[in-house]
PDB file of C-alpha atoms in Angstrom:
ATOM      1  CA  MET A 274     -56.822 -27.330  63.613  1.00  0.00           C
ATOM      2  CA  PHE A 275     -59.175 -30.232  62.935  1.00  0.00           C
ATOM      3  CA  LYS A 276     -62.306 -30.160  65.066  1.00  0.00           C
ATOM      4  CA  LYS A 277     -63.881 -33.544  64.411  1.00  0.00           C
ATOM      5  CA  VAL A 278     -61.641 -36.595  64.121  1.00  0.00           C
ATOM      6  CA  LEU A 279     -62.407 -40.300  63.784  1.00  0.00           C
ATOM      7  CA  ILE A 280     -59.863 -42.961  64.704  1.00  0.00           C
ATOM      8  CA  ALA A 281     -60.301 -46.393  63.123  1.00  0.00           C
ATOM      9  CA  GLU A 282     -58.021 -48.721  65.074  1.00  0.00           C
ATOM     10  CA  ASP A 283     -58.668 -52.095  66.691  1.00  0.00           C
ATOM     11  CA  PHE A 284     -55.889 -51.953  69.298  1.00  0.00           C
ATOM     12  CA  GLU A 285     -56.639 -49.828  72.342  1.00  0.00           C
ATOM     13  CA  SER A 286     -52.967 -49.075  73.046  1.00  0.00           C
ATOM     14  CA  PHE A 287     -52.607 -47.303  69.706  1.00  0.00           C
ATOM     15  CA  ASN A 288     -55.898 -45.482  70.280  1.00  0.00           C
ATOM     16  CA  ILE A 289     -54.488 -44.071  73.506  1.00  0.00           C
ATOM     17  CA  SER A 290     -51.302 -42.995  71.727  1.00  0.00           C
ATOM     18  CA  ILE A 291     -53.258 -41.231  68.986  1.00  0.00           C
ATOM     19  CA  GLN A 292     -55.536 -39.584  71.531  1.00  0.00           C
ATOM     20  CA  LYS A 293     -52.531 -38.113  73.369  1.00  0.00           C
ATOM     21  CA  VAL A 294     -51.219 -36.604  70.139  1.00  0.00           C
ATOM     22  CA  LEU A 295     -54.636 -35.101  69.395  1.00  0.00           C
ATOM     23  CA  ASN A 296     -54.944 -33.710  72.919  1.00  0.00           C
ATOM     24  CA  ASP A 297     -51.556 -32.020  72.522  1.00  0.00           C
ATOM     25  CA  LEU A 298     -52.959 -30.390  69.377  1.00  0.00           C
ATOM     26  CA  ASN A 299     -56.097 -29.280  71.252  1.00  0.00           C
ATOM     27  CA  VAL A 300     -58.287 -31.703  69.327  1.00  0.00           C
ATOM     28  CA  ASN A 301     -60.748 -32.845  71.952  1.00  0.00           C
ATOM     29  CA  ASP A 302     -63.153 -35.786  72.084  1.00  0.00           C
ATOM     30  CA  PRO A 303     -62.160 -37.741  68.968  1.00  0.00           C
ATOM     31  CA  SER A 304     -64.459 -40.595  67.979  1.00  0.00           C
ATOM     32  CA  TYR A 305     -63.303 -44.216  67.880  1.00  0.00           C
ATOM     33  CA  ALA A 306     -64.200 -47.264  65.843  1.00  0.00           C
ATOM     34  CA  TYR A 307     -62.746 -50.730  66.364  1.00  0.00           C
ATOM     35  CA  TYR A 308     -64.337 -52.053  63.165  1.00  0.00           C
ATOM     36  CA  CYS A 309     -64.199 -50.592  59.665  1.00  0.00           C
ATOM     37  CA  ASP A 310     -67.948 -51.059  59.211  1.00  0.00           C
ATOM     38  CA  ASP A 311     -68.567 -48.973  62.331  1.00  0.00           C
ATOM     39  CA  ALA A 312     -66.177 -46.273  61.143  1.00  0.00           C
ATOM     40  CA  TYR A 313     -67.990 -46.053  57.822  1.00  0.00           C
ATOM     41  CA  LEU A 314     -71.387 -45.803  59.522  1.00  0.00           C
ATOM     42  CA  LYS A 315     -70.116 -43.013  61.807  1.00  0.00           C
ATOM     43  CA  ILE A 316     -68.838 -41.039  58.821  1.00  0.00           C
ATOM     44  CA  LYS A 317     -72.082 -41.597  56.910  1.00  0.00           C
ATOM     45  CA  ALA A 318     -74.215 -40.555  59.898  1.00  0.00           C
ATOM     46  CA  ALA A 319     -72.124 -37.433  60.476  1.00  0.00           C
ATOM     47  CA  LEU A 320     -72.663 -36.431  56.863  1.00  0.00           C
ATOM     48  CA  GLN A 321     -76.405 -36.926  57.144  1.00  0.00           C
ATOM     49  CA  ASP A 322     -76.452 -34.826  60.317  1.00  0.00           C
ATOM     50  CA  GLU A 323     -74.454 -32.130  58.476  1.00  0.00           C
ATOM     51  CA  VAL A 324     -71.609 -32.312  61.005  1.00  0.00           C
ATOM     52  CA  PRO A 325     -69.019 -34.205  58.931  1.00  0.00           C
ATOM     53  CA  TYR A 326     -65.661 -35.395  60.182  1.00  0.00           C
ATOM     54  CA  ASP A 327     -62.589 -33.366  59.253  1.00  0.00           C
ATOM     55  CA  LEU A 328     -60.052 -36.155  59.546  1.00  0.00           C
ATOM     56  CA  LEU A 329     -59.931 -39.944  59.517  1.00  0.00           C
ATOM     57  CA  ILE A 330     -56.899 -41.672  61.047  1.00  0.00           C
ATOM     58  CA  SER A 331     -56.997 -45.342  60.111  1.00  0.00           C
ATOM     59  CA  ASP A 332     -54.952 -48.485  60.431  1.00  0.00           C
ATOM     60  CA  LEU A 333     -54.849 -50.857  57.467  1.00  0.00           C
ATOM     61  CA  SER A 334     -55.035 -54.242  59.191  1.00  0.00           C
ATOM     62  CA  PHE A 335     -57.909 -55.222  61.458  1.00  0.00           C
ATOM     63  CA  GLU A 336     -58.019 -58.602  63.208  1.00  0.00           C
ATOM     64  CA  GLU A 337     -60.981 -60.782  62.332  1.00  0.00           C
ATOM     65  CA  ASP A 338     -63.213 -62.084  65.113  1.00  0.00           C
ATOM     66  CA  HIS A 339     -66.717 -63.480  65.549  1.00  0.00           C
ATOM     67  CA  ARG A 340     -68.295 -60.395  64.017  1.00  0.00           C
ATOM     68  CA  GLU A 341     -68.807 -60.517  60.256  1.00  0.00           C
ATOM     69  CA  GLN A 342     -67.563 -57.389  58.481  1.00  0.00           C
ATOM     70  CA  LYS A 343     -68.296 -56.042  55.005  1.00  0.00           C
ATOM     71  CA  LEU A 344     -65.243 -53.770  55.067  1.00  0.00           C
ATOM     72  CA  LYS A 345     -62.315 -56.029  55.902  1.00  0.00           C
ATOM     73  CA  GLY A 346     -59.586 -53.447  56.370  1.00  0.00           C
ATOM     74  CA  GLY A 347     -58.386 -49.897  56.058  1.00  0.00           C
ATOM     75  CA  LYS A 348     -58.195 -49.913  52.270  1.00  0.00           C
ATOM     76  CA  ASP A 349     -61.813 -51.034  52.007  1.00  0.00           C
ATOM     77  CA  LEU A 350     -62.821 -48.336  54.485  1.00  0.00           C
ATOM     78  CA  ILE A 351     -60.975 -45.551  52.670  1.00  0.00           C
ATOM     79  CA  ALA A 352     -62.379 -46.612  49.289  1.00  0.00           C
ATOM     80  CA  ALA A 353     -65.919 -46.613  50.686  1.00  0.00           C
ATOM     81  CA  VAL A 354     -65.462 -43.259  52.413  1.00  0.00           C
ATOM     82  CA  ARG A 355     -64.091 -41.639  49.265  1.00  0.00           C
ATOM     83  CA  LYS A 356     -67.416 -42.396  47.554  1.00  0.00           C
ATOM     84  CA  ILE A 357     -69.511 -40.510  50.117  1.00  0.00           C
ATOM     85  CA  GLN A 358     -67.048 -37.864  51.353  1.00  0.00           C
ATOM     86  CA  PRO A 359     -64.311 -37.368  48.739  1.00  0.00           C
ATOM     87  CA  ASP A 360     -62.750 -34.380  50.492  1.00  0.00           C
ATOM     88  CA  LEU A 361     -62.274 -36.051  53.901  1.00  0.00           C
ATOM     89  CA  LYS A 362     -58.643 -35.841  54.996  1.00  0.00           C
ATOM     90  CA  VAL A 363     -57.189 -39.317  55.609  1.00  0.00           C
ATOM     91  CA  ILE A 364     -54.004 -40.315  57.415  1.00  0.00           C
ATOM     92  CA  VAL A 365     -52.976 -43.970  57.450  1.00  0.00           C
ATOM     93  CA  PHE A 366     -51.202 -45.095  60.632  1.00  0.00           C
ATOM     94  CA  SER A 367     -49.900 -48.602  60.071  1.00  0.00           C
ATOM     95  CA  VAL A 368     -47.086 -51.098  60.613  1.00  0.00           C
ATOM     96  CA  GLU A 369     -47.395 -52.018  56.945  1.00  0.00           C
ATOM     97  CA  LYS A 370     -44.982 -49.809  55.063  1.00  0.00           C
ATOM     98  CA  LYS A 371     -43.921 -51.479  51.823  1.00  0.00           C
ATOM     99  CA  PRO A 372     -43.031 -48.714  49.366  1.00  0.00           C
ATOM    100  CA  ASP A 373     -45.262 -49.955  46.544  1.00  0.00           C
ATOM    101  CA  MET A 374     -48.231 -50.261  48.866  1.00  0.00           C
ATOM    102  CA  VAL A 375     -47.742 -46.787  50.356  1.00  0.00           C
ATOM    103  CA  ASP A 376     -47.261 -45.279  46.906  1.00  0.00           C
ATOM    104  CA  ASN A 377     -50.507 -46.916  45.807  1.00  0.00           C
ATOM    105  CA  LEU A 378     -52.354 -45.524  48.829  1.00  0.00           C
ATOM    106  CA  PHE A 379     -51.515 -41.994  47.717  1.00  0.00           C
ATOM    107  CA  LYS A 380     -52.213 -42.583  44.037  1.00  0.00           C
ATOM    108  CA  GLU A 381     -55.275 -44.840  44.062  1.00  0.00           C
ATOM    109  CA  TYR A 382     -56.878 -44.156  47.448  1.00  0.00           C
ATOM    110  CA  ARG A 383     -55.859 -40.479  47.539  1.00  0.00           C
ATOM    111  CA  ILE A 384     -54.780 -40.508  51.177  1.00  0.00           C
ATOM    112  CA  ASN A 385     -53.295 -37.322  52.572  1.00  0.00           C
ATOM    113  CA  GLY A 386     -50.685 -38.735  54.892  1.00  0.00           C
ATOM    114  CA  PHE A 387     -48.918 -41.922  55.945  1.00  0.00           C
ATOM    115  CA  VAL A 388     -47.184 -42.638  59.253  1.00  0.00           C
ATOM    116  CA  ALA A 389     -45.446 -45.921  60.013  1.00  0.00           C
ATOM    117  CA  LYS A 390     -45.982 -47.303  63.504  1.00  0.00           C
ATOM    118  CA  GLY A 391     -42.741 -47.646  65.413  1.00  0.00           C
ATOM    119  CA  ARG A 392     -40.286 -45.674  67.486  1.00  0.00           C
ATOM    120  CA  GLU A 393     -41.157 -41.990  67.835  1.00  0.00           C
ATOM    121  CA  ASP A 394     -44.334 -42.521  65.831  1.00  0.00           C
ATOM    122  CA  SER A 395     -46.224 -40.085  68.097  1.00  0.00           C
ATOM    123  CA  LYS A 396     -43.899 -37.261  67.083  1.00  0.00           C
ATOM    124  CA  GLU A 397     -44.260 -38.149  63.422  1.00  0.00           C
ATOM    125  CA  LEU A 398     -48.029 -38.491  63.705  1.00  0.00           C
ATOM    126  CA  ARG A 399     -48.255 -34.999  65.174  1.00  0.00           C
ATOM    127  CA  THR A 400     -46.217 -33.609  62.276  1.00  0.00           C
ATOM    128  CA  ALA A 401     -48.425 -35.492  59.824  1.00  0.00           C
ATOM    129  CA  ILE A 402     -51.630 -34.074  61.319  1.00  0.00           C
ATOM    130  CA  GLU A 403     -50.258 -30.524  61.257  1.00  0.00           C
ATOM    131  CA  THR A 404     -49.035 -30.965  57.667  1.00  0.00           C
ATOM    132  CA  VAL A 405     -52.288 -32.432  56.383  1.00  0.00           C
ATOM    133  CA  TYR A 406     -54.250 -29.665  58.118  1.00  0.00           C
ATOM    134  CA  GLU A 407     -52.283 -27.212  55.954  1.00  0.00           C
ATOM    135  CA  ASP A 408     -53.555 -29.066  52.843  1.00  0.00           C
ATOM    136  CA  GLN A 409     -50.210 -30.706  52.195  1.00  0.00           C
ATOM    137  CA  LYS A 410     -49.410 -34.401  51.887  1.00  0.00           C
ATOM    138  CA  TYR A 411     -47.230 -36.057  54.487  1.00  0.00           C
ATOM    139  CA  ILE A 412     -44.897 -39.028  54.300  1.00  0.00           C
ATOM    140  CA  GLY A 413     -41.738 -39.680  56.339  1.00  0.00           C
ATOM    141  CA  LEU A 414     -38.466 -38.715  54.682  1.00  0.00           C
ATOM    142  CA  ASN A 415     -36.986 -42.224  54.774  1.00  0.00           C
ATOM    143  CA  LEU A 416     -40.059 -43.772  53.206  1.00  0.00           C
ATOM    144  CA  LYS A 417     -40.343 -40.941  50.684  1.00  0.00           C
ATOM    145  CA  LYS A 418     -36.772 -41.605  49.514  1.00  0.00           C
ATOM    146  CA  THR A 419     -37.471 -45.328  49.219  1.00  0.00           C
ATOM    147  CA  ILE A 420     -40.564 -44.694  47.101  1.00  0.00           C
ATOM    148  CA  LYS A 421     -38.649 -42.241  44.931  1.00  0.00           C
ATOM    149  CA  ASP A 422     -35.907 -44.827  44.401  1.00  0.00           C
ATOM    150  CA  LYS A 423     -38.503 -47.477  43.607  1.00  0.00           C
ATOM    151  CA  ASN A 424     -40.249 -45.270  41.077  1.00  0.00           C
ATOM    152  CA  SER A 425     -36.933 -44.566  39.358  1.00  0.00           C
ATOM    153  CA  PHE A 426     -36.856 -48.196  38.206  1.00  0.00           C
ATOM    154  CA  GLU A 427     -40.153 -47.702  36.328  1.00  0.00           C
ATOM    155  CA  PHE A 428     -41.388 -51.283  36.575  1.00  0.00           C
ATOM    156  CA  THR A 429     -44.124 -52.168  34.100  1.00  0.00           C
ATOM    157  CA  SER A 430     -47.121 -54.415  34.612  1.00  0.00           C
ATOM    158  CA  TYR A 431     -45.329 -56.872  32.328  1.00  0.00           C
ATOM    159  CA  ASP A 432     -42.327 -56.925  34.678  1.00  0.00           C
ATOM    160  CA  ILE A 433     -44.551 -57.510  37.689  1.00  0.00           C
ATOM    161  CA  THR A 434     -46.412 -60.296  35.881  1.00  0.00           C
ATOM    162  CA  LEU A 435     -43.177 -62.105  35.017  1.00  0.00           C
ATOM    163  CA  VAL A 436     -41.753 -61.919  38.515  1.00  0.00           C
ATOM    164  CA  SER A 437     -45.120 -62.855  40.067  1.00  0.00           C
ATOM    165  CA  LEU A 438     -45.249 -66.002  37.920  1.00  0.00           C
ATOM    166  CA  LEU A 439     -41.756 -66.964  39.031  1.00  0.00           C
ATOM    167  CA  ALA A 440     -42.698 -66.306  42.656  1.00  0.00           C
ATOM    168  CA  ASN A 441     -45.727 -68.576  42.273  1.00  0.00           C
ATOM    169  CA  GLY A 442     -43.513 -71.458  41.172  1.00  0.00           C
ATOM    170  CA  ILE A 443     -44.132 -71.252  37.427  1.00  0.00           C
ATOM    171  CA  LEU A 444     -41.097 -72.553  35.563  1.00  0.00           C
ATOM    172  CA  LEU A 445     -39.387 -70.142  33.209  1.00  0.00           C
ATOM    173  CA  LYS A 446     -40.064 -72.396  30.212  1.00  0.00           C
ATOM    174  CA  ASP A 447     -43.801 -72.440  31.040  1.00  0.00           C
ATOM    175  CA  ILE A 448     -44.241 -68.665  31.349  1.00  0.00           C
ATOM    176  CA  PRO A 449     -44.755 -68.105  27.571  1.00  0.00           C
ATOM    177  CA  THR A 450     -47.723 -70.501  27.643  1.00  0.00           C
ATOM    178  CA  TYR A 451     -49.340 -68.501  30.448  1.00  0.00           C
ATOM    179  CA  LEU A 452     -48.709 -65.233  28.612  1.00  0.00           C
ATOM    180  CA  LYS A 453     -50.233 -66.562  25.396  1.00  0.00           C
ATOM    181  CA  ASP A 454     -53.272 -67.967  27.205  1.00  0.00           C
ATOM    182  CA  ASN A 455     -53.878 -64.543  28.787  1.00  0.00           C
ATOM    183  CA  ASP A 456     -53.094 -62.539  25.630  1.00  0.00           C
ATOM    184  CA  ILE A 457     -50.061 -60.855  27.210  1.00  0.00           C
ATOM    185  CA  LYS A 458     -47.311 -59.769  24.831  1.00  0.00           C
ATOM    186  CA  PRO A 459     -44.478 -60.323  24.135  1.00  0.00           C
ATOM    187  CA  ALA A 460     -44.950 -64.002  24.918  1.00  0.00           C
ATOM    188  CA  SER A 461     -41.912 -65.711  23.409  1.00  0.00           C
ATOM    189  CA  LEU A 462     -39.383 -67.402  25.691  1.00  0.00           C
ATOM    190  CA  SER A 463     -36.578 -65.260  24.311  1.00  0.00           C
ATOM    191  CA  SER A 464     -38.517 -62.048  25.141  1.00  0.00           C
ATOM    192  CA  VAL A 465     -39.198 -63.258  28.663  1.00  0.00           C
ATOM    193  CA  GLU A 466     -35.566 -64.217  29.256  1.00  0.00           C
ATOM    194  CA  LYS A 467     -34.345 -60.911  27.813  1.00  0.00           C
ATOM    195  CA  ARG A 468     -36.623 -58.836  30.048  1.00  0.00           C
ATOM    196  CA  LEU A 469     -35.685 -60.765  33.183  1.00  0.00           C
ATOM    197  CA  THR A 470     -32.020 -60.319  32.339  1.00  0.00           C
ATOM    198  CA  ILE A 471     -32.473 -56.569  31.897  1.00  0.00           C
ATOM    199  CA  LEU A 472     -34.233 -56.350  35.271  1.00  0.00           C
ATOM    200  CA  LYS A 473     -31.486 -58.271  37.066  1.00  0.00           C
ATOM    201  CA  GLU A 474     -28.717 -56.237  35.462  1.00  0.00           C
ATOM    202  CA  SER A 475     -30.380 -52.887  36.196  1.00  0.00           C
ATOM    203  CA  LEU A 476     -30.951 -53.884  39.829  1.00  0.00           C
ATOM    204  CA  GLN A 477     -27.532 -55.532  40.137  1.00  0.00           C
ATOM    205  CA  LEU A 478     -29.049 -58.872  41.087  1.00  0.00           C
ATOM    206  CA  ILE A 479     -27.566 -62.266  40.323  1.00  0.00           C
ATOM    207  CA  ASN A 480     -30.502 -64.631  39.913  1.00  0.00           C
ATOM    208  CA  ASN A 481     -34.291 -64.886  39.723  1.00  0.00           C
ATOM    209  CA  HIS A 482     -34.552 -65.731  43.424  1.00  0.00           C
ATOM    210  CA  GLN A 483     -33.007 -62.375  44.318  1.00  0.00           C
ATOM    211  CA  LEU A 484     -35.288 -60.677  41.811  1.00  0.00           C
ATOM    212  CA  ILE A 485     -38.348 -62.215  43.475  1.00  0.00           C
ATOM    213  CA  SER A 486     -37.119 -61.131  46.915  1.00  0.00           C
ATOM    214  CA  PHE A 487     -36.526 -57.592  45.660  1.00  0.00           C
ATOM    215  CA  PHE A 488     -40.072 -57.268  44.290  1.00  0.00           C
ATOM    216  CA  LYS A 489     -41.529 -58.750  47.506  1.00  0.00           C
ATOM    217  CA  ASP A 490     -39.595 -56.266  49.644  1.00  0.00           C
ATOM    218  CA  LEU A 491     -41.040 -53.429  47.560  1.00  0.00           C
ATOM    219  CA  GLY A 492     -44.528 -54.837  47.925  1.00  0.00           C
ATOM    220  CA  SER A 493     -44.893 -55.173  44.143  1.00  0.00           C
ATOM    221  CA  ILE A 494     -45.866 -58.824  44.398  1.00  0.00           C
TER     222      ILE A 494
END
């Protein structure tokens, strides 16, 4: 089992919950950091002392206060840590659980596990720690199914751009101008309308408002 664990979490109640799970797994004396900058410095110092951490458990959102921070949240922390200790095991423990975001955490930030905060999260966190220790990735079954379903739609960057423009209040008739100005193709109004229609039909949605809501729920925009 992991011997040296760092918890990056700004709420003490969650720290206590994580500590109990670690104690049950015979992981004693984990380190804590309430700021991402502090967590990064602890990991860097441990590397320099040749006693690196085995596991980082991190939230994604950290409340801002009077103290200025270079690393604003969990994503910034993980990205910075990957540069100095690429093989560090990372489990994200967060209330944020939009499928697109979680999928991106595994693909871009190369996390090893994700646990959503909520009911019975301690049980799931324990399973995640045990799974990651065995060099396997962990994600809850419900969230895994949602991500699989999302990926089956195979949205393109073009699709996301179109829906994002609609969500930002850009009128349909003005979207081609934006596309042309940013050298995004196809940029004709007919192409835009055709693609939006295909998206709505494939997702069984009635209008653009529902399409925007769908993409927001996935975390795509």
